[in-house]
Amino acid sequence: MTGVIQPDCLFCRIASGEIPAKLVHDDDLVVAFNDINARAPTHILLIPREHLTSAADLTEDHAPMLGRLFAVAAGIARDRGLADQGYRLVSNVGRAAGQSVDHLHWHLMGGRTFTWPPG
Ligand code: 5GP
Ligand code: ZN
């Protein structure tokens, strides 16, 4: 489901400030915050303010938001010194891929070694 904000959506409520989170970045298009259950020394979630269920809902119209989101992710990784070592930037789409929150998000994970393919 697509829309500017979904009142029952956890990440819409974090983006609006209704539910607290440790914000890392926040602008008119994108919000980034620490994952509540970090699976790596750095584990940040990046989301669009607009509610989109997953990457399956993206269209070319989302290009400005996506450009911003990936630039923010790259900046955070650089600022935290992750860029040289490498890091993971992933978005799970649907239950079989492990998506548990139905608001589009990318995991920015770093500070350890990751295996491929993921389990
Ligand atoms: P997914 O499983 O959908 O790819 O990722 C959802 C992520 O959201 C999980 O890594 C989970 O730990 C995180 N998460 C779930 N609830 C909350 C919350 O209330 N606050 C924060 N900061 N992260 C959450
Ligand atoms: Zn939402």
Coordinates of N, CA, C and O and ligand atoms in Angstrom, one line a residue:
M1 N 0.8 -1.2 0.0 CA 0.0 0.0 0.0 C 0.9 1.3 0.0 O 1.9 1.3 0.6
T2 N 0.4 2.3 -0.7 CA 1.2 3.5 -0.9 C 0.5 4.6 -0.3 O -0.7 4.7 -0.3
G3 N 1.2 5.6 0.2 CA 0.5 6.8 0.7 C 1.5 7.7 1.4 O 2.6 7.2 1.7
V4 N 1.1 8.9 1.7 CA 2.1 9.8 2.4 C 2.4 9.3 3.8 O 3.6 9.3 4.2
I5 N 1.4 8.9 4.5 CA 1.6 8.4 5.9 C 0.5 7.5 6.2 O -0.7 7.7 5.9
Q6 N 0.9 6.4 6.9 CA -0.1 5.4 7.3 C -0.1 5.4 8.9 O 0.9 5.1 9.5
P7 N -1.2 5.8 9.5 CA -1.2 6.0 10.9 C -0.9 4.8 11.7 O -0.4 4.9 12.9
D8 N -1.2 3.6 11.2 CA -0.9 2.4 11.9 C 0.5 1.8 11.6 O 0.8 0.7 12.1
C9 N 1.3 2.5 10.8 CA 2.6 1.9 10.4 C 3.7 2.4 11.4 O 3.9 3.6 11.7
L10 N 4.4 1.4 11.9 CA 5.5 1.7 12.9 C 6.5 2.7 12.4 O 6.8 3.6 13.1
F11 N 7.0 2.5 11.2 CA 8.0 3.4 10.7 C 7.5 4.8 10.3 O 8.2 5.8 10.4
C12 N 6.2 4.8 9.8 CA 5.6 6.2 9.7 C 5.5 6.9 11.0 O 5.8 8.1 11.1
R13 N 5.3 6.2 12.0 CA 5.2 6.8 13.4 C 6.5 7.2 13.9 O 6.7 8.2 14.6
I14 N 7.6 6.4 13.6 CA 8.9 6.9 13.9 C 9.3 8.1 13.1 O 9.9 9.1 13.7
A15 N 9.0 8.1 11.8 CA 9.3 9.3 11.0 C 8.6 10.5 11.4 O 9.2 11.6 11.4
S16 N 7.4 10.4 12.0 CA 6.7 11.6 12.4 C 7.1 12.0 13.8 O 6.7 13.1 14.3
G17 N 7.9 11.2 14.5 CA 8.4 11.5 15.9 C 7.4 11.0 16.9 O 7.7 11.1 18.1
E18 N 6.3 10.3 16.5 CA 5.4 9.8 17.5 C 5.9 8.7 18.3 O 5.7 8.6 19.5
I19 N 6.8 7.9 17.7 CA 7.5 6.8 18.4 C 8.9 7.2 18.4 O 9.5 7.5 17.3
P20 N 9.6 7.1 19.5 CA 11.0 7.5 19.6 C 11.9 6.5 19.0 O 11.7 5.3 19.0
A21 N 13.0 7.1 18.4 CA 14.1 6.2 17.8 C 15.3 7.1 17.9 O 15.3 8.3 18.0
K22 N 16.5 6.4 17.8 CA 17.7 7.1 17.8 C 18.0 7.6 16.4 O 18.5 6.8 15.6
L23 N 17.6 8.8 16.1 CA 17.8 9.3 14.7 C 19.2 9.6 14.4 O 20.0 10.1 15.2
V24 N 19.6 9.2 13.2 CA 20.9 9.4 12.6 C 20.9 10.5 11.6 O 21.8 11.2 11.4
H25 N 19.8 10.6 10.9 CA 19.6 11.6 9.8 C 18.1 11.8 9.6 O 17.3 10.9 9.8
D26 N 17.7 13.0 9.2 CA 16.3 13.4 9.1 C 16.2 14.6 8.2 O 16.8 15.6 8.4
D27 N 15.5 14.4 7.0 CA 15.3 15.5 6.1 C 13.9 15.4 5.6 O 13.1 14.6 6.1
D28 N 13.6 16.2 4.5 CA 12.2 16.2 4.0 C 11.8 14.9 3.3 O 10.6 14.6 3.2
L29 N 12.8 14.1 2.9 CA 12.4 12.9 2.1 C 12.8 11.6 2.9 O 12.1 10.6 2.7
V30 N 13.8 11.7 3.7 CA 14.4 10.4 4.2 C 14.7 10.6 5.7 O 15.1 11.7 6.2
V31 N 14.5 9.5 6.5 CA 14.9 9.4 7.9 C 15.7 8.2 8.1 O 15.5 7.1 7.5
A32 N 16.8 8.3 8.9 CA 17.6 7.2 9.3 C 17.7 7.1 10.8 O 17.8 8.1 11.5
F33 N 17.7 5.9 11.3 CA 17.7 5.7 12.7 C 18.3 4.3 13.1 O 18.3 3.4 12.2
N34 N 18.8 4.2 14.3 CA 19.4 2.9 14.7 C 18.3 1.8 14.8 O 17.2 2.0 15.3
D35 N 18.7 0.6 14.3 CA 17.8 -0.5 14.4 C 17.7 -0.9 15.9 O 18.7 -0.9 16.6
I36 N 16.5 -1.2 16.4 CA 16.3 -1.5 17.8 C 17.0 -2.8 18.2 O 17.3 -3.0 19.4
N37 N 17.3 -3.7 17.3 CA 17.8 -5.0 17.5 C 19.1 -5.1 16.6 O 19.0 -5.9 15.7
A38 N 20.1 -4.4 16.9 CA 21.3 -4.3 16.0 C 21.9 -5.7 15.8 O 22.2 -6.4 16.8
R39 N 22.1 -6.0 14.6 CA 22.8 -7.3 14.2 C 24.2 -7.1 13.8 O 24.8 -8.0 13.2
A40 N 24.7 -5.9 13.9 CA 26.1 -5.6 13.6 C 26.5 -4.3 14.4 O 25.6 -3.6 14.9
P41 N 27.8 -4.1 14.6 CA 28.2 -2.9 15.3 C 27.5 -1.6 14.9 O 27.2 -0.7 15.7
T42 N 27.4 -1.4 13.5 CA 26.5 -0.4 13.0 C 25.4 -1.0 12.3 O 25.5 -1.9 11.5
H43 N 24.2 -0.7 12.7 CA 23.0 -1.2 12.1 C 21.9 -0.1 12.1 O 21.3 0.2 13.1
I44 N 21.8 0.5 10.9 CA 20.9 1.7 10.8 C 19.9 1.4 9.7 O 20.1 0.7 8.7
L45 N 18.7 1.9 9.9 CA 17.6 1.7 9.0 C 17.4 3.1 8.3 O 17.3 4.1 8.9
L46 N 17.3 3.0 6.9 CA 17.0 4.2 6.2 C 15.6 4.0 5.5 O 15.4 3.0 4.9
I47 N 14.7 5.0 5.7 CA 13.4 4.9 5.2 C 13.0 6.2 4.5 O 13.5 7.3 4.8
P48 N 12.1 6.1 3.5 CA 11.5 7.3 2.9 C 10.4 7.8 3.9 O 9.8 7.0 4.6
R49 N 10.2 9.1 4.0 CA 9.0 9.6 4.8 C 7.7 9.1 4.2 O 6.8 8.8 5.0
E50 N 7.6 9.0 2.9 CA 6.4 8.5 2.3 C 6.2 7.0 2.6 O 7.2 6.2 2.5
H51 N 5.0 6.6 2.9 CA 4.8 5.2 3.1 C 4.7 4.4 1.8 O 3.9 4.6 1.0
L52 N 5.7 3.5 1.7 CA 5.7 2.5 0.6 C 5.9 1.2 1.3 O 6.7 1.1 2.2
T53 N 5.2 0.1 0.9 CA 5.3 -1.1 1.6 C 6.6 -1.8 1.4 O 7.2 -2.3 2.4
S54 N 7.2 -1.7 0.2 CA 8.5 -2.3 0.0 C 9.0 -1.8 -1.3 O 8.4 -1.0 -2.0
A55 N 10.2 -2.3 -1.7 CA 10.8 -1.9 -2.9 C 10.0 -2.3 -4.1 O 10.1 -1.8 -5.2
A56 N 9.1 -3.3 -3.9 CA 8.2 -3.7 -5.0 C 7.2 -2.6 -5.4 O 6.6 -2.7 -6.5
D57 N 7.1 -1.6 -4.6 CA 6.2 -0.5 -4.9 C 6.8 0.7 -5.6 O 6.2 1.7 -5.9
L58 N 8.1 0.6 -5.8 CA 8.9 1.7 -6.4 C 8.6 2.0 -7.9 O 8.4 1.0 -8.6
T59 N 8.6 3.2 -8.3 CA 8.4 3.6 -9.7 C 9.5 4.7 -10.0 O 10.2 5.2 -9.1
E60 N 9.6 5.1 -11.2 CA 10.6 6.1 -11.6 C 10.3 7.4 -10.9 O 11.2 8.2 -10.7
D61 N 9.0 7.6 -10.5 CA 8.7 8.9 -9.8 C 9.4 9.0 -8.4 O 9.5 10.1 -7.9
H62 N 9.9 7.9 -7.9 CA 10.6 7.9 -6.6 C 12.1 8.2 -6.8 O 12.8 8.2 -5.8
A63 N 12.5 8.5 -8.0 CA 14.0 8.8 -8.2 C 14.6 9.8 -7.2 O 15.6 9.6 -6.7
P64 N 13.9 11.0 -7.0 CA 14.5 12.0 -6.1 C 14.7 11.4 -4.7 O 15.8 11.6 -4.1
M65 N 13.7 10.7 -4.2 CA 13.8 10.1 -2.8 C 14.9 9.1 -2.8 O 15.7 9.0 -1.9
L66 N 15.0 8.2 -3.8 CA 16.0 7.2 -3.9 C 17.4 7.8 -4.0 O 18.3 7.3 -3.3
G67 N 17.5 8.8 -4.8 CA 18.9 9.5 -4.9 C 19.3 10.0 -3.5 O 20.4 9.8 -3.1
R68 N 18.4 10.6 -2.8 CA 18.7 11.2 -1.5 C 19.0 10.0 -0.6 O 20.0 10.1 0.2
L69 N 18.2 9.0 -0.5 CA 18.4 7.9 0.4 C 19.8 7.2 0.2 O 20.5 7.0 1.2
F70 N 20.2 7.0 -1.0 CA 21.5 6.3 -1.2 C 22.6 7.3 -0.9 O 23.7 6.8 -0.5
A71 N 22.4 8.5 -1.2 CA 23.5 9.5 -0.9 C 23.6 9.6 0.6 O 24.8 9.7 1.1
V72 N 22.5 9.6 1.4 CA 22.6 9.7 2.8 C 23.3 8.4 3.3 O 24.2 8.5 4.2
A73 N 22.9 7.3 2.8 CA 23.6 6.0 3.2 C 25.1 6.1 3.0 O 25.9 5.7 3.9
A74 N 25.5 6.5 1.8 CA 26.9 6.6 1.5 C 27.6 7.6 2.5 O 28.7 7.3 3.0
G75 N 26.9 8.7 2.8 CA 27.5 9.6 3.7 C 27.7 9.1 5.1 O 28.7 9.3 5.8
I76 N 26.7 8.4 5.6 CA 26.8 7.8 6.9 C 27.9 6.8 7.0 O 28.7 6.7 7.9
A77 N 28.0 6.0 6.0 CA 29.0 4.9 5.9 C 30.4 5.6 5.9 O 31.3 5.1 6.6
R78 N 30.6 6.7 5.1 CA 31.8 7.4 5.1 C 32.2 8.0 6.5 O 33.2 7.8 7.0
D79 N 31.2 8.7 7.1 CA 31.4 9.3 8.4 C 31.8 8.3 9.4 O 32.5 8.7 10.4
R80 N 31.3 7.1 9.3 CA 31.6 6.1 10.4 C 32.8 5.3 10.0 O 33.0 4.3 10.7
G81 N 33.4 5.6 9.0 CA 34.6 4.9 8.6 C 34.4 3.5 8.1 O 35.3 2.6 8.2
L82 N 33.2 3.2 7.5 CA 32.9 1.9 7.1 C 33.3 1.7 5.6 O 33.3 0.5 5.2
A83 N 33.5 2.8 4.9 CA 33.6 2.6 3.5 C 34.8 1.8 3.0 O 34.7 1.0 2.0
D84 N 35.9 1.9 3.7 CA 37.1 1.2 3.3 C 36.9 -0.3 3.5 O 37.2 -1.1 2.7
Q85 N 36.4 -0.6 4.7 CA 36.3 -2.0 5.1 C 35.2 -2.7 4.3 O 35.2 -3.9 3.9
G86 N 34.1 -1.9 4.0 CA 32.9 -2.5 3.3 C 31.8 -2.6 4.3 O 32.0 -2.7 5.5
Y87 N 30.6 -2.6 3.7 CA 29.4 -2.7 4.5 C 28.3 -3.3 3.7 O 28.5 -3.4 2.5
R88 N 27.2 -3.5 4.3 CA 26.1 -4.1 3.6 C 24.9 -3.1 3.6 O 24.6 -2.5 4.6
L89 N 24.2 -3.0 2.4 CA 23.1 -2.1 2.3 C 22.0 -3.0 1.6 O 22.1 -3.3 0.4
V90 N 21.0 -3.4 2.4 CA 20.0 -4.4 1.8 C 18.6 -4.0 2.2 O 18.3 -3.3 3.2
S91 N 17.7 -4.4 1.3 CA 16.3 -4.2 1.6 C 15.5 -5.5 1.3 O 15.6 -6.1 0.2
N92 N 14.9 -6.0 2.4 CA 14.2 -7.3 2.2 C 12.8 -7.0 1.7 O 12.1 -6.0 2.1
V93 N 12.3 -7.7 0.7 CA 11.0 -7.5 0.1 C 10.2 -8.8 0.3 O 10.5 -9.8 -0.3
G94 N 9.2 -8.6 1.2 CA 8.3 -9.7 1.4 C 8.7 -10.7 2.4 O 9.9 -10.7 2.9
R95 N 7.8 -11.5 2.9 CA 8.1 -12.4 4.0 C 9.2 -13.4 3.7 O 10.0 -13.7 4.6
A96 N 9.2 -14.0 2.5 CA 10.3 -15.0 2.3 C 11.7 -14.5 2.3 O 12.6 -15.2 2.6
A97 N 11.8 -13.2 2.1 CA 13.1 -12.5 2.2 C 13.4 -12.0 3.6 O 14.5 -11.5 3.8
G98 N 12.4 -12.1 4.5 CA 12.6 -11.7 5.9 C 12.1 -10.4 6.2 O 12.4 -9.9 7.3
Q99 N 11.3 -9.7 5.3 CA 10.7 -8.4 5.7 C 9.7 -8.6 6.8 O 8.7 -9.4 6.7
S100 N 9.9 -7.8 7.9 CA 8.9 -7.9 9.0 C 8.2 -6.6 9.3 O 7.2 -6.6 9.9
V101 N 8.7 -5.5 8.7 CA 8.0 -4.2 8.9 C 7.7 -3.7 7.5 O 8.5 -3.6 6.6
D102 N 6.4 -3.5 7.3 CA 5.9 -3.2 5.9 C 5.9 -1.7 5.6 O 4.9 -1.1 5.1
H103 N 7.1 -1.1 5.8 CA 7.4 0.2 5.3 C 8.8 0.1 4.7 O 9.7 -0.3 5.4
L104 N 8.9 0.5 3.5 CA 10.2 0.3 2.7 C 11.4 0.8 3.6 O 11.3 1.9 4.1
H105 N 12.4 0.0 3.7 CA 13.6 0.4 4.4 C 14.8 -0.4 3.9 O 14.7 -1.5 3.4
W106 N 15.9 0.3 4.1 CA 17.2 -0.4 3.8 C 18.0 -0.5 5.1 O 17.9 0.4 6.0
H107 N 18.6 -1.6 5.3 CA 19.5 -1.9 6.4 C 20.9 -1.5 6.0 O 21.4 -2.0 5.0
L108 N 21.5 -0.6 6.7 CA 22.9 -0.2 6.5 C 23.7 -0.9 7.7 O 23.5 -0.5 8.9
M109 N 24.5 -1.9 7.4 CA 25.1 -2.7 8.4 C 26.6 -2.7 8.1 O 27.1 -2.9 7.0
G110 N 27.4 -2.5 9.2 CA 28.8 -2.5 9.1 C 29.5 -2.8 10.4 O 28.9 -2.9 11.4
G111 N 30.9 -2.9 10.3 CA 31.7 -3.1 11.5 C 32.0 -4.5 11.7 O 32.6 -4.9 12.8
R112 N 31.5 -5.4 10.8 CA 31.9 -6.8 10.9 C 32.0 -7.4 9.5 O 31.6 -6.7 8.6
T113 N 32.3 -8.7 9.4 CA 32.4 -9.3 8.1 C 31.0 -10.0 7.9 O 30.4 -10.6 8.8
F114 N 30.5 -10.0 6.7 CA 29.2 -10.6 6.3 C 29.5 -11.7 5.3 O 30.4 -11.7 4.5
T115 N 28.6 -12.7 5.4 CA 28.8 -13.8 4.5 C 27.8 -13.6 3.3 O 26.8 -12.8 3.4
W116 N 28.1 -14.3 2.2 CA 27.2 -14.2 1.0 C 27.1 -15.6 0.4 O 28.1 -16.3 0.3
P117 N 25.9 -16.0 0.0 CA 24.6 -15.3 0.2 C 24.1 -15.3 1.6 O 24.5 -16.2 2.4
P118 N 23.2 -14.4 1.9 CA 22.6 -14.3 3.2 C 21.7 -15.5 3.4 O 21.3 -16.1 2.5
G119 N 21.5 -15.9 4.7 CA 20.7 -17.1 4.9 C 19.3 -17.0 4.6 O 18.8 -15.9 4.3
Ligands
5GP1 P1 13.0 -6.3 8.2 O1 12.9 -7.5 9.0 O2 11.6 -5.8 7.8 O3 13.9 -6.3 7.0 O4 13.6 -5.2 9.1 C1 12.9 -4.6 10.2 C2 13.9 -4.1 11.2 O5 13.2 -3.2 12.0 C3 14.4 -5.2 12.1 O6 15.8 -5.2 11.9 C4 14.0 -4.7 13.5 O7 15.0 -5.0 14.5 C5 13.7 -3.3 13.3 N1 12.7 -2.8 14.2 C6 11.5 -3.3 14.5 N2 10.8 -2.6 15.4 C7 11.5 -1.5 15.6 C8 11.4 -0.3 16.5 O8 10.3 -0.1 17.1 N3 12.4 0.6 16.5 C9 13.5 0.5 15.7 N4 14.4 1.4 15.8 N5 13.7 -0.6 14.9 C10 12.7 -1.6 14.9
ZN2 ZN 4.8 3.6 6.9

